[in-house]
Coordinates of C-alpha atoms in Angstrom, one line a residue:
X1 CA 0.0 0.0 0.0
X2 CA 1.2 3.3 -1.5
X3 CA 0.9 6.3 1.1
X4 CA -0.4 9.4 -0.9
X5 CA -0.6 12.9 0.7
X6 CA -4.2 14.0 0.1
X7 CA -3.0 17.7 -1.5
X8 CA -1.3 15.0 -4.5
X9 CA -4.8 13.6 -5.0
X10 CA -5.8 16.9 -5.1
X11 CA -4.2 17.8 -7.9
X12 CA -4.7 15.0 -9.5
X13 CA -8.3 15.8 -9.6
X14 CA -8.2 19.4 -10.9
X15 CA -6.0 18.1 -13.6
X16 CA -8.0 15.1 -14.8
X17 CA -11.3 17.5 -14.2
X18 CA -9.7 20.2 -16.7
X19 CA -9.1 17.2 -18.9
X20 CA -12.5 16.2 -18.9
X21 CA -13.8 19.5 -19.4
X22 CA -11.7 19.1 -22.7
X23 CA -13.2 16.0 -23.9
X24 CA -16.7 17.7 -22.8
X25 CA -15.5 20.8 -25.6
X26 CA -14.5 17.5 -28.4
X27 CA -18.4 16.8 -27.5
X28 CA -20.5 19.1 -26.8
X29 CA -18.3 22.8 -27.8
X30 CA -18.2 21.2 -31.5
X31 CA -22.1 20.6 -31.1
X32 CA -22.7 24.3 -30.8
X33 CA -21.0 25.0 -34.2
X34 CA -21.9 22.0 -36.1
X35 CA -24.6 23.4 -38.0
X36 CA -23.5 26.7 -38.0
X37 CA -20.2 25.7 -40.1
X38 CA -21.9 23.0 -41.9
X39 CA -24.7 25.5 -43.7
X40 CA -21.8 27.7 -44.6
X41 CA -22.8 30.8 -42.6
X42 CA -18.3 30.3 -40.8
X43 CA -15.3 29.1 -41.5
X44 CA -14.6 26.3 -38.6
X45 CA -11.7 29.4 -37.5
X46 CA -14.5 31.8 -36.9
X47 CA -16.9 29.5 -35.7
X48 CA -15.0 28.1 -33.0
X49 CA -13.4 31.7 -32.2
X50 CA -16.9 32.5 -31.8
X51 CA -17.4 30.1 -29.1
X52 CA -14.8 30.0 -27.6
X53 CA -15.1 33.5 -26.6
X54 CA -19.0 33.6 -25.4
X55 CA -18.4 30.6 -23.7
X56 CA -15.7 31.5 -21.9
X57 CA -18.0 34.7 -20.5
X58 CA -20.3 31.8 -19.9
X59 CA -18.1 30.3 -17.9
X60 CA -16.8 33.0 -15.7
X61 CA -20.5 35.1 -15.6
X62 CA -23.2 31.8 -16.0
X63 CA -23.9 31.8 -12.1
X64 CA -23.6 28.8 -10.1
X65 CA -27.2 27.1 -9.9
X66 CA -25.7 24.0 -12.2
X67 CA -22.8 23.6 -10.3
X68 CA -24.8 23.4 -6.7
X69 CA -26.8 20.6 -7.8
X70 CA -23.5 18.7 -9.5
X71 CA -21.8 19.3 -5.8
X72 CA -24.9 18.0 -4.0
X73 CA -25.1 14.7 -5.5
X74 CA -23.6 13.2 -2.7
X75 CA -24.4 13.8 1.2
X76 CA -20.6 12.3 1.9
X77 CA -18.7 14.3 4.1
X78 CA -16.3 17.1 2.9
X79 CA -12.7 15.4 4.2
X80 CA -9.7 13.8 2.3
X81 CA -11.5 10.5 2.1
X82 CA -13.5 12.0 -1.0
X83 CA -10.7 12.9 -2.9
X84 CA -10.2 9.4 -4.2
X85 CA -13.9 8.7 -5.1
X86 CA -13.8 12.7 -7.3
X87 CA -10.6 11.3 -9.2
X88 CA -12.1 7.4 -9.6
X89 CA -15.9 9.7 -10.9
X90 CA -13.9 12.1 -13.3
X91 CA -11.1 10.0 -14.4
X92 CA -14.2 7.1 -15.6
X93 CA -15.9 10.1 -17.4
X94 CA -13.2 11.2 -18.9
X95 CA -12.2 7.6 -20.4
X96 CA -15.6 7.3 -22.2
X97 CA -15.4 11.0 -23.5
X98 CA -12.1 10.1 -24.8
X99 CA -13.4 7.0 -26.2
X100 CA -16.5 8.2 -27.6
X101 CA -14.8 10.8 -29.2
X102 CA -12.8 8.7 -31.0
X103 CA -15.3 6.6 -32.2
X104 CA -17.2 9.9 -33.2
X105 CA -20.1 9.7 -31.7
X106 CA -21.8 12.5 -30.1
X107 CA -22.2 11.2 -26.4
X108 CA -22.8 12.8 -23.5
X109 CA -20.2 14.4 -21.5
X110 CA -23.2 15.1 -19.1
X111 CA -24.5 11.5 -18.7
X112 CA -20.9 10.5 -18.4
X113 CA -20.3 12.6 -15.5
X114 CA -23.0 11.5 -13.7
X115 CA -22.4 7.9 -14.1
X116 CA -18.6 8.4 -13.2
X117 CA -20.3 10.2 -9.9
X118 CA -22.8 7.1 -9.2
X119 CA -20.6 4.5 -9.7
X120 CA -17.5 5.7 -7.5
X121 CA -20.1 6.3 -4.5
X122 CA -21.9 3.6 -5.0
X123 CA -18.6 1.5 -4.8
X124 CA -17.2 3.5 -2.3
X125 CA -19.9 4.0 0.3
X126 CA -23.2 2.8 -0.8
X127 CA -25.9 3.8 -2.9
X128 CA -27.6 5.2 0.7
X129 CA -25.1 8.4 0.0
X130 CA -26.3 9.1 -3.3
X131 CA -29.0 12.6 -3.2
X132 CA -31.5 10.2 -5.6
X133 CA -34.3 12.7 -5.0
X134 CA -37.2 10.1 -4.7
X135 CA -38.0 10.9 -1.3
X136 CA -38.3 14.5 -2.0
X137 CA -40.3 14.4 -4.7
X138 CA -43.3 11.9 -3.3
X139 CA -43.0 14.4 -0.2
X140 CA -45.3 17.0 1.1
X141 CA -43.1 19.7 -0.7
X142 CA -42.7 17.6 -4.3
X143 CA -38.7 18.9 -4.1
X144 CA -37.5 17.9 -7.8
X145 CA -33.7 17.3 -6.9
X146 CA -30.8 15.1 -6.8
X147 CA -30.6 12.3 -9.7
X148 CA -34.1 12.8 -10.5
X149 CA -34.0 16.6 -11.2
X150 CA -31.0 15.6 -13.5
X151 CA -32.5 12.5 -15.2
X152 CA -36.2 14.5 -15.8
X153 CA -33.7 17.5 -17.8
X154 CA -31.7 15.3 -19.5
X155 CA -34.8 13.6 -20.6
X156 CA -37.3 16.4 -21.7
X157 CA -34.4 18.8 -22.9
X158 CA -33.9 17.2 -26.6
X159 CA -37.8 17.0 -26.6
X160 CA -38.1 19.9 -25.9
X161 CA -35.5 21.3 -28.6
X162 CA -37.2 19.4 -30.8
X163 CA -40.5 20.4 -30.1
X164 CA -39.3 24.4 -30.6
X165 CA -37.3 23.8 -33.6
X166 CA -40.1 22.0 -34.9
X167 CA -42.6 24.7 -34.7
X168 CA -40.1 27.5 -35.5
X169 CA -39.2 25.8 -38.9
X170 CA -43.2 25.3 -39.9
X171 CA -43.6 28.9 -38.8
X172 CA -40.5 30.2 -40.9
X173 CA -41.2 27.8 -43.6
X174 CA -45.1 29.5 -43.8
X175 CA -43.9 33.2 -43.6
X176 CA -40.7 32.6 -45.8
X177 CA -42.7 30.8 -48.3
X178 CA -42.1 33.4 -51.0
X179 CA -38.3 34.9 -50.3
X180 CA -35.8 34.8 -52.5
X181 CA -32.5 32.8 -52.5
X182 CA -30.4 36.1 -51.1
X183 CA -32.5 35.8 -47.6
X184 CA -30.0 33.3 -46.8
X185 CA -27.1 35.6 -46.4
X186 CA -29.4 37.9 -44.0
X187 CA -29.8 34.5 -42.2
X188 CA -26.1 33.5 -42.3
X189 CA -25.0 36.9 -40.6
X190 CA -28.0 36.1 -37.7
X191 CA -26.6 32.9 -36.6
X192 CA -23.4 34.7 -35.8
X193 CA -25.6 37.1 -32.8
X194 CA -27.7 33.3 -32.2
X195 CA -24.5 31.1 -31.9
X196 CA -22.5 33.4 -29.5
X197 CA -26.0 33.3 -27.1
X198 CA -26.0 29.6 -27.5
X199 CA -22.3 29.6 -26.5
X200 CA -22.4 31.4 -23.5
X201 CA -25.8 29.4 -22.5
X202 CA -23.5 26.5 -23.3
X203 CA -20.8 27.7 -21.4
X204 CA -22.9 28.7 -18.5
X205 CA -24.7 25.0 -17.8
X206 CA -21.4 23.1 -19.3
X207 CA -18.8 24.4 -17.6
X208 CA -20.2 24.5 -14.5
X209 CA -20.3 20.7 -14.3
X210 CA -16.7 20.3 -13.7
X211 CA -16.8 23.5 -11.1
X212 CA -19.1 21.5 -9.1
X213 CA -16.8 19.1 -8.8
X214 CA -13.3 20.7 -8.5
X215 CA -15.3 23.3 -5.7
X216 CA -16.3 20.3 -4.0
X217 CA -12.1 18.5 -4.4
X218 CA -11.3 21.9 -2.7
X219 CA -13.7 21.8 -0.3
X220 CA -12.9 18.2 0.6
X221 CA -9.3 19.3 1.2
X222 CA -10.1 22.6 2.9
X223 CA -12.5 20.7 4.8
X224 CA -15.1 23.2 4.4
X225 CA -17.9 24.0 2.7
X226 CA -17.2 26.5 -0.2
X227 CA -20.2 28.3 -1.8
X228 CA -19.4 29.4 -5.1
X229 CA -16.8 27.8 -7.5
X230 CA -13.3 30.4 -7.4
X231 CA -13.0 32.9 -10.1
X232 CA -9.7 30.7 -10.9
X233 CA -12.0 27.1 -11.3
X234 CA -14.3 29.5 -13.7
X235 CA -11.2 30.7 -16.1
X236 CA -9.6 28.1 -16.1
X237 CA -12.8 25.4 -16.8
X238 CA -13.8 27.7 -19.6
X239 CA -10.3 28.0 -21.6
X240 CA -9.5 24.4 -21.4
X241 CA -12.6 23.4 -22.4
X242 CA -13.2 25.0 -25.6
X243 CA -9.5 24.2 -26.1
X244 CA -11.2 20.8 -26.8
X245 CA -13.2 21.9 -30.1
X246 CA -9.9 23.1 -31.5
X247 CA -8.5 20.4 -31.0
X248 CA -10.7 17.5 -32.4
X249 CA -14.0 17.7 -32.2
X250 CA -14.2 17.3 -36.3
X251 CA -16.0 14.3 -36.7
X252 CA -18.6 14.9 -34.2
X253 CA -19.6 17.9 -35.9
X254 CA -20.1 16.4 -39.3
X255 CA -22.3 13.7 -37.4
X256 CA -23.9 16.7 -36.7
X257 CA -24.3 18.9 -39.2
X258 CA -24.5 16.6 -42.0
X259 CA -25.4 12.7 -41.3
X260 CA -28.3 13.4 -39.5
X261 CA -30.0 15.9 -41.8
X262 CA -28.6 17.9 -44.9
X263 CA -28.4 21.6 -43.1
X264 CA -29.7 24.7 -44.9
X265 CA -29.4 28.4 -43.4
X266 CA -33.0 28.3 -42.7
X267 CA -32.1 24.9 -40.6
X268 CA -29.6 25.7 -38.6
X269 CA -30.9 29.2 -37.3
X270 CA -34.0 27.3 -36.2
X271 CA -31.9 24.6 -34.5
X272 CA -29.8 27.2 -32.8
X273 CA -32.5 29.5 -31.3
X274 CA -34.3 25.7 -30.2
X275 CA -31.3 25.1 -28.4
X276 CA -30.3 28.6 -27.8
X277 CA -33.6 28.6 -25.6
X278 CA -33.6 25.2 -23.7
X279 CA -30.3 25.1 -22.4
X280 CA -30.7 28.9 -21.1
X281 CA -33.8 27.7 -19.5
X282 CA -32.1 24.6 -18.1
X283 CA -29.5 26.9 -17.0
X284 CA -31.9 29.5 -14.9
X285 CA -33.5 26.4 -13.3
X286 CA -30.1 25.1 -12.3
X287 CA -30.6 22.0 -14.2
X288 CA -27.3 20.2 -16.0
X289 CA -28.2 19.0 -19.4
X290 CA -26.5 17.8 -22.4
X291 CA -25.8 20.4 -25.4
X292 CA -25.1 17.5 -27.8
X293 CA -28.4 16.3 -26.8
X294 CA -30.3 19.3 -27.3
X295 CA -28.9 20.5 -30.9
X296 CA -29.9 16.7 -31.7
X297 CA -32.8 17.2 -31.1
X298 CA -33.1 20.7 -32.6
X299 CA -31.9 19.1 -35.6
X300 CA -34.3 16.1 -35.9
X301 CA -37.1 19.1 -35.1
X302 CA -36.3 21.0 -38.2
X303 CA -35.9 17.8 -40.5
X304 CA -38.7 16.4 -39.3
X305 CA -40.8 19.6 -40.0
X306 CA -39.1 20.0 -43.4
X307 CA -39.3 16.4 -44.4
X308 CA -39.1 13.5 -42.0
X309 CA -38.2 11.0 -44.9
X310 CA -34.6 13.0 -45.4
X311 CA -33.5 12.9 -41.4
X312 CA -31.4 9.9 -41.6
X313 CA -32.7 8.0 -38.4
X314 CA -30.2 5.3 -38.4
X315 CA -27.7 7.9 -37.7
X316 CA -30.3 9.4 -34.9
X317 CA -30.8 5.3 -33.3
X318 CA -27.2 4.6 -33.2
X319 CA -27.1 8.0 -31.2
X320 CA -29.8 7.0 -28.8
X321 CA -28.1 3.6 -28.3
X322 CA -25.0 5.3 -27.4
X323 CA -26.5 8.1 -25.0
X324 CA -28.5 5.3 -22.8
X325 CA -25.0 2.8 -22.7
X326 CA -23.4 6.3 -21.4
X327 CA -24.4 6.0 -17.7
X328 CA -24.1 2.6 -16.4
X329 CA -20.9 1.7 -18.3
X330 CA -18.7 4.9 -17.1
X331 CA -20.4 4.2 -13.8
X332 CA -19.1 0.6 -14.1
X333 CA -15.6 2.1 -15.0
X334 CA -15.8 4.5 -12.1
X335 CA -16.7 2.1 -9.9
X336 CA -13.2 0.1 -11.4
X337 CA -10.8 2.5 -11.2
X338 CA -11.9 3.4 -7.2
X339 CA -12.1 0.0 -6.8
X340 CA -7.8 -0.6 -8.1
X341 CA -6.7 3.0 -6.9
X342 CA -7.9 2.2 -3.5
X343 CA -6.0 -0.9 -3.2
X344 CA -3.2 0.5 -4.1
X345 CA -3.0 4.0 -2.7
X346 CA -4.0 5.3 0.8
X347 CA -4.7 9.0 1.4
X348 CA -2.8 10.7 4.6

Protein backbone atom coordinates (compact mmCIF):
# COMPACT_ATOMS: atom_id res chain seq x y z
CA UNK A 1 0.00 0.00 0.00
CA UNK A 2 1.25 3.27 -1.49
CA UNK A 3 0.88 6.25 1.14
CA UNK A 4 -0.36 9.37 -0.93
CA UNK A 5 -0.57 12.91 0.65
CA UNK A 6 -4.17 14.03 0.06
CA UNK A 7 -3.01 17.74 -1.48
CA UNK A 8 -1.29 14.98 -4.53
CA UNK A 9 -4.76 13.62 -4.96
CA UNK A 10 -5.76 16.94 -5.05
CA UNK A 11 -4.17 17.85 -7.92
CA UNK A 12 -4.66 14.99 -9.51
CA UNK A 13 -8.35 15.81 -9.60
CA UNK A 14 -8.19 19.45 -10.94
CA UNK A 15 -6.04 18.12 -13.59
CA UNK A 16 -7.99 15.08 -14.83
CA UNK A 17 -11.27 17.52 -14.22
CA UNK A 18 -9.73 20.21 -16.66
CA UNK A 19 -9.09 17.18 -18.88
CA UNK A 20 -12.48 16.17 -18.87
CA UNK A 21 -13.78 19.49 -19.40
CA UNK A 22 -11.72 19.13 -22.68
CA UNK A 23 -13.16 15.99 -23.92
CA UNK A 24 -16.68 17.67 -22.84
CA UNK A 25 -15.46 20.81 -25.60
CA UNK A 26 -14.45 17.52 -28.43
CA UNK A 27 -18.38 16.77 -27.46
CA UNK A 28 -20.48 19.08 -26.75
CA UNK A 29 -18.32 22.84 -27.78
CA UNK A 30 -18.23 21.19 -31.52
CA UNK A 31 -22.07 20.57 -31.05
CA UNK A 32 -22.74 24.26 -30.82
CA UNK A 33 -21.05 24.98 -34.19
CA UNK A 34 -21.85 21.96 -36.11
CA UNK A 35 -24.64 23.39 -38.02
CA UNK A 36 -23.46 26.72 -37.96
CA UNK A 37 -20.19 25.69 -40.06
CA UNK A 38 -21.87 23.00 -41.89
CA UNK A 39 -24.69 25.46 -43.68
CA UNK A 40 -21.84 27.69 -44.59
CA UNK A 41 -22.77 30.77 -42.60
CA UNK A 42 -18.33 30.29 -40.78
CA UNK A 43 -15.33 29.14 -41.54
CA UNK A 44 -14.55 26.27 -38.62
CA UNK A 45 -11.66 29.38 -37.54
CA UNK A 46 -14.49 31.78 -36.93
CA UNK A 47 -16.88 29.47 -35.71
CA UNK A 48 -15.01 28.10 -32.99
CA UNK A 49 -13.43 31.67 -32.17
CA UNK A 50 -16.93 32.53 -31.84
CA UNK A 51 -17.40 30.07 -29.14
CA UNK A 52 -14.78 30.00 -27.57
CA UNK A 53 -15.12 33.54 -26.59
CA UNK A 54 -19.01 33.65 -25.38
CA UNK A 55 -18.36 30.57 -23.74
CA UNK A 56 -15.73 31.53 -21.90
CA UNK A 57 -18.03 34.68 -20.55
CA UNK A 58 -20.28 31.82 -19.93
CA UNK A 59 -18.08 30.28 -17.89
CA UNK A 60 -16.85 33.04 -15.72
CA UNK A 61 -20.51 35.10 -15.58
CA UNK A 62 -23.18 31.84 -15.97
CA UNK A 63 -23.85 31.82 -12.14
CA UNK A 64 -23.61 28.77 -10.09
CA UNK A 65 -27.19 27.06 -9.92
CA UNK A 66 -25.70 24.02 -12.20
CA UNK A 67 -22.80 23.63 -10.32
CA UNK A 68 -24.85 23.41 -6.72
CA UNK A 69 -26.82 20.59 -7.80
CA UNK A 70 -23.49 18.75 -9.47
CA UNK A 71 -21.77 19.30 -5.78
CA UNK A 72 -24.89 17.99 -3.95
CA UNK A 73 -25.08 14.71 -5.49
CA UNK A 74 -23.57 13.22 -2.65
CA UNK A 75 -24.39 13.78 1.24
CA UNK A 76 -20.58 12.32 1.88
CA UNK A 77 -18.70 14.33 4.13
CA UNK A 78 -16.27 17.06 2.87
CA UNK A 79 -12.70 15.43 4.19
CA UNK A 80 -9.75 13.82 2.29
CA UNK A 81 -11.54 10.49 2.13
CA UNK A 82 -13.55 11.97 -1.05
CA UNK A 83 -10.65 12.90 -2.94
CA UNK A 84 -10.21 9.44 -4.18
CA UNK A 85 -13.85 8.71 -5.14
CA UNK A 86 -13.80 12.67 -7.34
CA UNK A 87 -10.58 11.26 -9.16
CA UNK A 88 -12.11 7.39 -9.58
CA UNK A 89 -15.86 9.72 -10.85
CA UNK A 90 -13.89 12.10 -13.31
CA UNK A 91 -11.10 9.97 -14.37
CA UNK A 92 -14.18 7.07 -15.62
CA UNK A 93 -15.92 10.14 -17.36
CA UNK A 94 -13.23 11.24 -18.88
CA UNK A 95 -12.20 7.61 -20.44
CA UNK A 96 -15.56 7.26 -22.23
CA UNK A 97 -15.44 10.97 -23.46
CA UNK A 98 -12.10 10.08 -24.85
CA UNK A 99 -13.38 7.03 -26.25
CA UNK A 100 -16.46 8.18 -27.62
CA UNK A 101 -14.81 10.76 -29.24
CA UNK A 102 -12.75 8.66 -30.96
CA UNK A 103 -15.32 6.63 -32.20
CA UNK A 104 -17.16 9.87 -33.21
CA UNK A 105 -20.15 9.69 -31.68
CA UNK A 106 -21.82 12.50 -30.11
CA UNK A 107 -22.22 11.16 -26.41
CA UNK A 108 -22.78 12.81 -23.51
CA UNK A 109 -20.18 14.37 -21.50
CA UNK A 110 -23.16 15.15 -19.05
CA UNK A 111 -24.55 11.45 -18.71
CA UNK A 112 -20.88 10.52 -18.40
CA UNK A 113 -20.26 12.64 -15.50
CA UNK A 114 -22.98 11.48 -13.75
CA UNK A 115 -22.38 7.93 -14.06
CA UNK A 116 -18.56 8.38 -13.17
CA UNK A 117 -20.28 10.24 -9.90
CA UNK A 118 -22.83 7.14 -9.24
CA UNK A 119 -20.59 4.52 -9.67
CA UNK A 120 -17.45 5.72 -7.53
CA UNK A 121 -20.06 6.30 -4.55
CA UNK A 122 -21.91 3.63 -4.99
CA UNK A 123 -18.63 1.51 -4.81
CA UNK A 124 -17.23 3.54 -2.34
CA UNK A 125 -19.88 4.02 0.33
CA UNK A 126 -23.16 2.80 -0.80
CA UNK A 127 -25.86 3.85 -2.94
CA UNK A 128 -27.60 5.16 0.71
CA UNK A 129 -25.06 8.40 0.02
CA UNK A 130 -26.31 9.13 -3.29
CA UNK A 131 -29.01 12.58 -3.20
CA UNK A 132 -31.55 10.21 -5.61
CA UNK A 133 -34.30 12.69 -5.04
CA UNK A 134 -37.15 10.14 -4.66
CA UNK A 135 -38.02 10.94 -1.35
CA UNK A 136 -38.28 14.52 -2.01
CA UNK A 137 -40.25 14.36 -4.73
CA UNK A 138 -43.29 11.91 -3.34
CA UNK A 139 -43.02 14.37 -0.20
CA UNK A 140 -45.33 16.99 1.08
CA UNK A 141 -43.10 19.68 -0.67
CA UNK A 142 -42.73 17.59 -4.25
CA UNK A 143 -38.73 18.87 -4.11
CA UNK A 144 -37.50 17.94 -7.77
CA UNK A 145 -33.72 17.26 -6.94
CA UNK A 146 -30.81 15.09 -6.84
CA UNK A 147 -30.59 12.26 -9.66
CA UNK A 148 -34.15 12.77 -10.45
CA UNK A 149 -33.99 16.63 -11.24
CA UNK A 150 -30.95 15.56 -13.50
CA UNK A 151 -32.49 12.53 -15.20
CA UNK A 152 -36.16 14.52 -15.76
CA UNK A 153 -33.75 17.53 -17.79
CA UNK A 154 -31.71 15.26 -19.53
CA UNK A 155 -34.82 13.61 -20.56
CA UNK A 156 -37.33 16.38 -21.73
CA UNK A 157 -34.43 18.79 -22.88
CA UNK A 158 -33.88 17.15 -26.56
CA UNK A 159 -37.76 16.98 -26.55
CA UNK A 160 -38.12 19.92 -25.93
CA UNK A 161 -35.51 21.31 -28.56
CA UNK A 162 -37.18 19.36 -30.81
CA UNK A 163 -40.47 20.38 -30.13
CA UNK A 164 -39.27 24.41 -30.58
CA UNK A 165 -37.32 23.78 -33.63
CA UNK A 166 -40.08 22.01 -34.90
CA UNK A 167 -42.61 24.71 -34.72
CA UNK A 168 -40.13 27.53 -35.47
CA UNK A 169 -39.22 25.80 -38.92
CA UNK A 170 -43.19 25.32 -39.88
CA UNK A 171 -43.56 28.86 -38.82
CA UNK A 172 -40.47 30.19 -40.92
CA UNK A 173 -41.24 27.81 -43.59
CA UNK A 174 -45.07 29.53 -43.80
CA UNK A 175 -43.86 33.19 -43.63
CA UNK A 176 -40.72 32.59 -45.77
CA UNK A 177 -42.72 30.79 -48.27
CA UNK A 178 -42.08 33.45 -50.97
CA UNK A 179 -38.34 34.94 -50.30
CA UNK A 180 -35.79 34.78 -52.49
CA UNK A 181 -32.50 32.81 -52.48
CA UNK A 182 -30.38 36.08 -51.13
CA UNK A 183 -32.50 35.78 -47.56
CA UNK A 184 -29.96 33.31 -46.78
CA UNK A 185 -27.10 35.59 -46.36
CA UNK A 186 -29.40 37.88 -43.96
CA UNK A 187 -29.84 34.53 -42.16
CA UNK A 188 -26.10 33.45 -42.35
CA UNK A 189 -25.02 36.95 -40.58
CA UNK A 190 -28.03 36.09 -37.73
CA UNK A 191 -26.62 32.93 -36.62
CA UNK A 192 -23.42 34.65 -35.83
CA UNK A 193 -25.64 37.10 -32.85
CA UNK A 194 -27.70 33.31 -32.23
CA UNK A 195 -24.47 31.10 -31.88
CA UNK A 196 -22.53 33.38 -29.54
CA UNK A 197 -25.98 33.34 -27.11
CA UNK A 198 -26.04 29.62 -27.51
CA UNK A 199 -22.32 29.58 -26.52
CA UNK A 200 -22.39 31.44 -23.52
CA UNK A 201 -25.80 29.40 -22.53
CA UNK A 202 -23.54 26.48 -23.28
CA UNK A 203 -20.76 27.71 -21.38
CA UNK A 204 -22.88 28.66 -18.55
CA UNK A 205 -24.66 25.04 -17.80
CA UNK A 206 -21.45 23.14 -19.31
CA UNK A 207 -18.77 24.36 -17.61
CA UNK A 208 -20.22 24.49 -14.48
CA UNK A 209 -20.31 20.74 -14.30
CA UNK A 210 -16.70 20.26 -13.69
CA UNK A 211 -16.84 23.47 -11.08
CA UNK A 212 -19.07 21.46 -9.10
CA UNK A 213 -16.82 19.07 -8.78
CA UNK A 214 -13.32 20.66 -8.53
CA UNK A 215 -15.32 23.29 -5.70
CA UNK A 216 -16.28 20.25 -4.02
CA UNK A 217 -12.14 18.51 -4.36
CA UNK A 218 -11.35 21.88 -2.71
CA UNK A 219 -13.68 21.83 -0.27
CA UNK A 220 -12.92 18.21 0.61
CA UNK A 221 -9.29 19.31 1.16
CA UNK A 222 -10.10 22.59 2.94
CA UNK A 223 -12.49 20.69 4.85
CA UNK A 224 -15.14 23.16 4.45
CA UNK A 225 -17.93 24.00 2.67
CA UNK A 226 -17.24 26.47 -0.19
CA UNK A 227 -20.20 28.35 -1.78
CA UNK A 228 -19.45 29.40 -5.13
CA UNK A 229 -16.82 27.83 -7.46
CA UNK A 230 -13.28 30.36 -7.42
CA UNK A 231 -12.98 32.91 -10.06
CA UNK A 232 -9.66 30.70 -10.89
CA UNK A 233 -12.03 27.10 -11.34
CA UNK A 234 -14.26 29.48 -13.75
CA UNK A 235 -11.18 30.72 -16.13
CA UNK A 236 -9.60 28.10 -16.06
CA UNK A 237 -12.80 25.41 -16.85
CA UNK A 238 -13.77 27.75 -19.60
CA UNK A 239 -10.35 27.98 -21.64
CA UNK A 240 -9.55 24.44 -21.45
CA UNK A 241 -12.63 23.43 -22.38
CA UNK A 242 -13.22 25.02 -25.62
CA UNK A 243 -9.48 24.23 -26.13
CA UNK A 244 -11.15 20.82 -26.84
CA UNK A 245 -13.24 21.92 -30.14
CA UNK A 246 -9.89 23.11 -31.49
CA UNK A 247 -8.46 20.43 -31.05
CA UNK A 248 -10.75 17.49 -32.44
CA UNK A 249 -14.04 17.75 -32.25
CA UNK A 250 -14.19 17.35 -36.27
CA UNK A 251 -16.03 14.34 -36.71
CA UNK A 252 -18.61 14.89 -34.23
CA UNK A 253 -19.59 17.85 -35.89
CA UNK A 254 -20.05 16.40 -39.33
CA UNK A 255 -22.33 13.71 -37.43
CA UNK A 256 -23.88 16.72 -36.72
CA UNK A 257 -24.30 18.91 -39.20
CA UNK A 258 -24.54 16.62 -41.97
CA UNK A 259 -25.36 12.68 -41.28
CA UNK A 260 -28.27 13.39 -39.51
CA UNK A 261 -30.04 15.85 -41.78
CA UNK A 262 -28.56 17.95 -44.86
CA UNK A 263 -28.45 21.58 -43.07
CA UNK A 264 -29.66 24.67 -44.88
CA UNK A 265 -29.37 28.42 -43.37
CA UNK A 266 -32.97 28.33 -42.74
CA UNK A 267 -32.09 24.88 -40.60
CA UNK A 268 -29.63 25.69 -38.60
CA UNK A 269 -30.93 29.25 -37.25
CA UNK A 270 -34.00 27.30 -36.18
CA UNK A 271 -31.94 24.63 -34.51
CA UNK A 272 -29.76 27.18 -32.83
CA UNK A 273 -32.51 29.48 -31.27
CA UNK A 274 -34.35 25.73 -30.19
CA UNK A 275 -31.28 25.11 -28.44
CA UNK A 276 -30.26 28.57 -27.80
CA UNK A 277 -33.57 28.59 -25.60
CA UNK A 278 -33.60 25.19 -23.72
CA UNK A 279 -30.32 25.13 -22.39
CA UNK A 280 -30.71 28.93 -21.14
CA UNK A 281 -33.78 27.66 -19.53
CA UNK A 282 -32.08 24.63 -18.10
CA UNK A 283 -29.50 26.87 -17.01
CA UNK A 284 -31.88 29.49 -14.90
CA UNK A 285 -33.48 26.38 -13.34
CA UNK A 286 -30.05 25.15 -12.31
CA UNK A 287 -30.60 22.04 -14.15
CA UNK A 288 -27.32 20.22 -15.95
CA UNK A 289 -28.16 18.97 -19.44
CA UNK A 290 -26.48 17.79 -22.41
CA UNK A 291 -25.80 20.41 -25.36
CA UNK A 292 -25.12 17.48 -27.80
CA UNK A 293 -28.41 16.28 -26.84
CA UNK A 294 -30.32 19.27 -27.35
CA UNK A 295 -28.90 20.48 -30.92
CA UNK A 296 -29.92 16.72 -31.75
CA UNK A 297 -32.82 17.21 -31.09
CA UNK A 298 -33.11 20.67 -32.60
CA UNK A 299 -31.94 19.14 -35.56
CA UNK A 300 -34.34 16.13 -35.93
CA UNK A 301 -37.13 19.07 -35.12
CA UNK A 302 -36.30 20.96 -38.21
CA UNK A 303 -35.93 17.84 -40.46
CA UNK A 304 -38.69 16.38 -39.27
CA UNK A 305 -40.78 19.60 -40.00
CA UNK A 306 -39.12 20.04 -43.43
CA UNK A 307 -39.25 16.41 -44.42
CA UNK A 308 -39.06 13.48 -42.04
CA UNK A 309 -38.21 10.99 -44.88
CA UNK A 310 -34.56 12.99 -45.36
CA UNK A 311 -33.47 12.90 -41.42
CA UNK A 312 -31.37 9.94 -41.56
CA UNK A 313 -32.72 7.97 -38.40
CA UNK A 314 -30.18 5.25 -38.37
CA UNK A 315 -27.73 7.87 -37.70
CA UNK A 316 -30.28 9.42 -34.93
CA UNK A 317 -30.80 5.34 -33.26
CA UNK A 318 -27.25 4.65 -33.25
CA UNK A 319 -27.10 7.97 -31.20
CA UNK A 320 -29.81 7.02 -28.85
CA UNK A 321 -28.06 3.59 -28.26
CA UNK A 322 -24.98 5.31 -27.39
CA UNK A 323 -26.52 8.13 -25.01
CA UNK A 324 -28.52 5.32 -22.81
CA UNK A 325 -25.00 2.81 -22.68
CA UNK A 326 -23.35 6.28 -21.44
CA UNK A 327 -24.37 6.02 -17.70
CA UNK A 328 -24.10 2.56 -16.37
CA UNK A 329 -20.89 1.70 -18.26
CA UNK A 330 -18.71 4.93 -17.07
CA UNK A 331 -20.44 4.19 -13.83
CA UNK A 332 -19.10 0.58 -14.08
CA UNK A 333 -15.64 2.15 -15.04
CA UNK A 334 -15.76 4.48 -12.14
CA UNK A 335 -16.71 2.07 -9.90
CA UNK A 336 -13.20 0.09 -11.36
CA UNK A 337 -10.80 2.48 -11.21
CA UNK A 338 -11.88 3.41 -7.21
CA UNK A 339 -12.08 -0.02 -6.83
CA UNK A 340 -7.83 -0.59 -8.14
CA UNK A 341 -6.65 2.98 -6.89
CA UNK A 342 -7.91 2.24 -3.46
CA UNK A 343 -5.96 -0.90 -3.23
CA UNK A 344 -3.19 0.48 -4.11
CA UNK A 345 -2.99 3.96 -2.70
CA UNK A 346 -4.03 5.35 0.83
CA UNK A 347 -4.70 8.96 1.38
CA UNK A 348 -2.80 10.72 4.57
Amino acid sequence: MVLVSGIIILILVILVGLIFAMTNGLHDASSVVATFINCGAASPKQAVAVASFFGLLGAVFGGNLVANTISELTDLPTNTSLLIILFAAVLGATLWNLITWKLGLPSSSTHALIGGIVGAVVVSSGYQHITWGWSELIGSDHQITGIVKIVIALFLSPFIGFFIAFCLEKIARLLLRNSKFHINKGMNHLQWVIVAGLSFSHGSNDTQKIMGILTLALAAWGGTAIQAAPLWVRVCGGIVMFMGTMLGGWSIMRTLGRGIFDIKPIHSLNSQLASLGSIFGASLMGAPVSTTHVVVGSIMGVGAADEYRMVHWEIVKEIVIAWCITIPLSALVSGLIYTITTSIVTVI
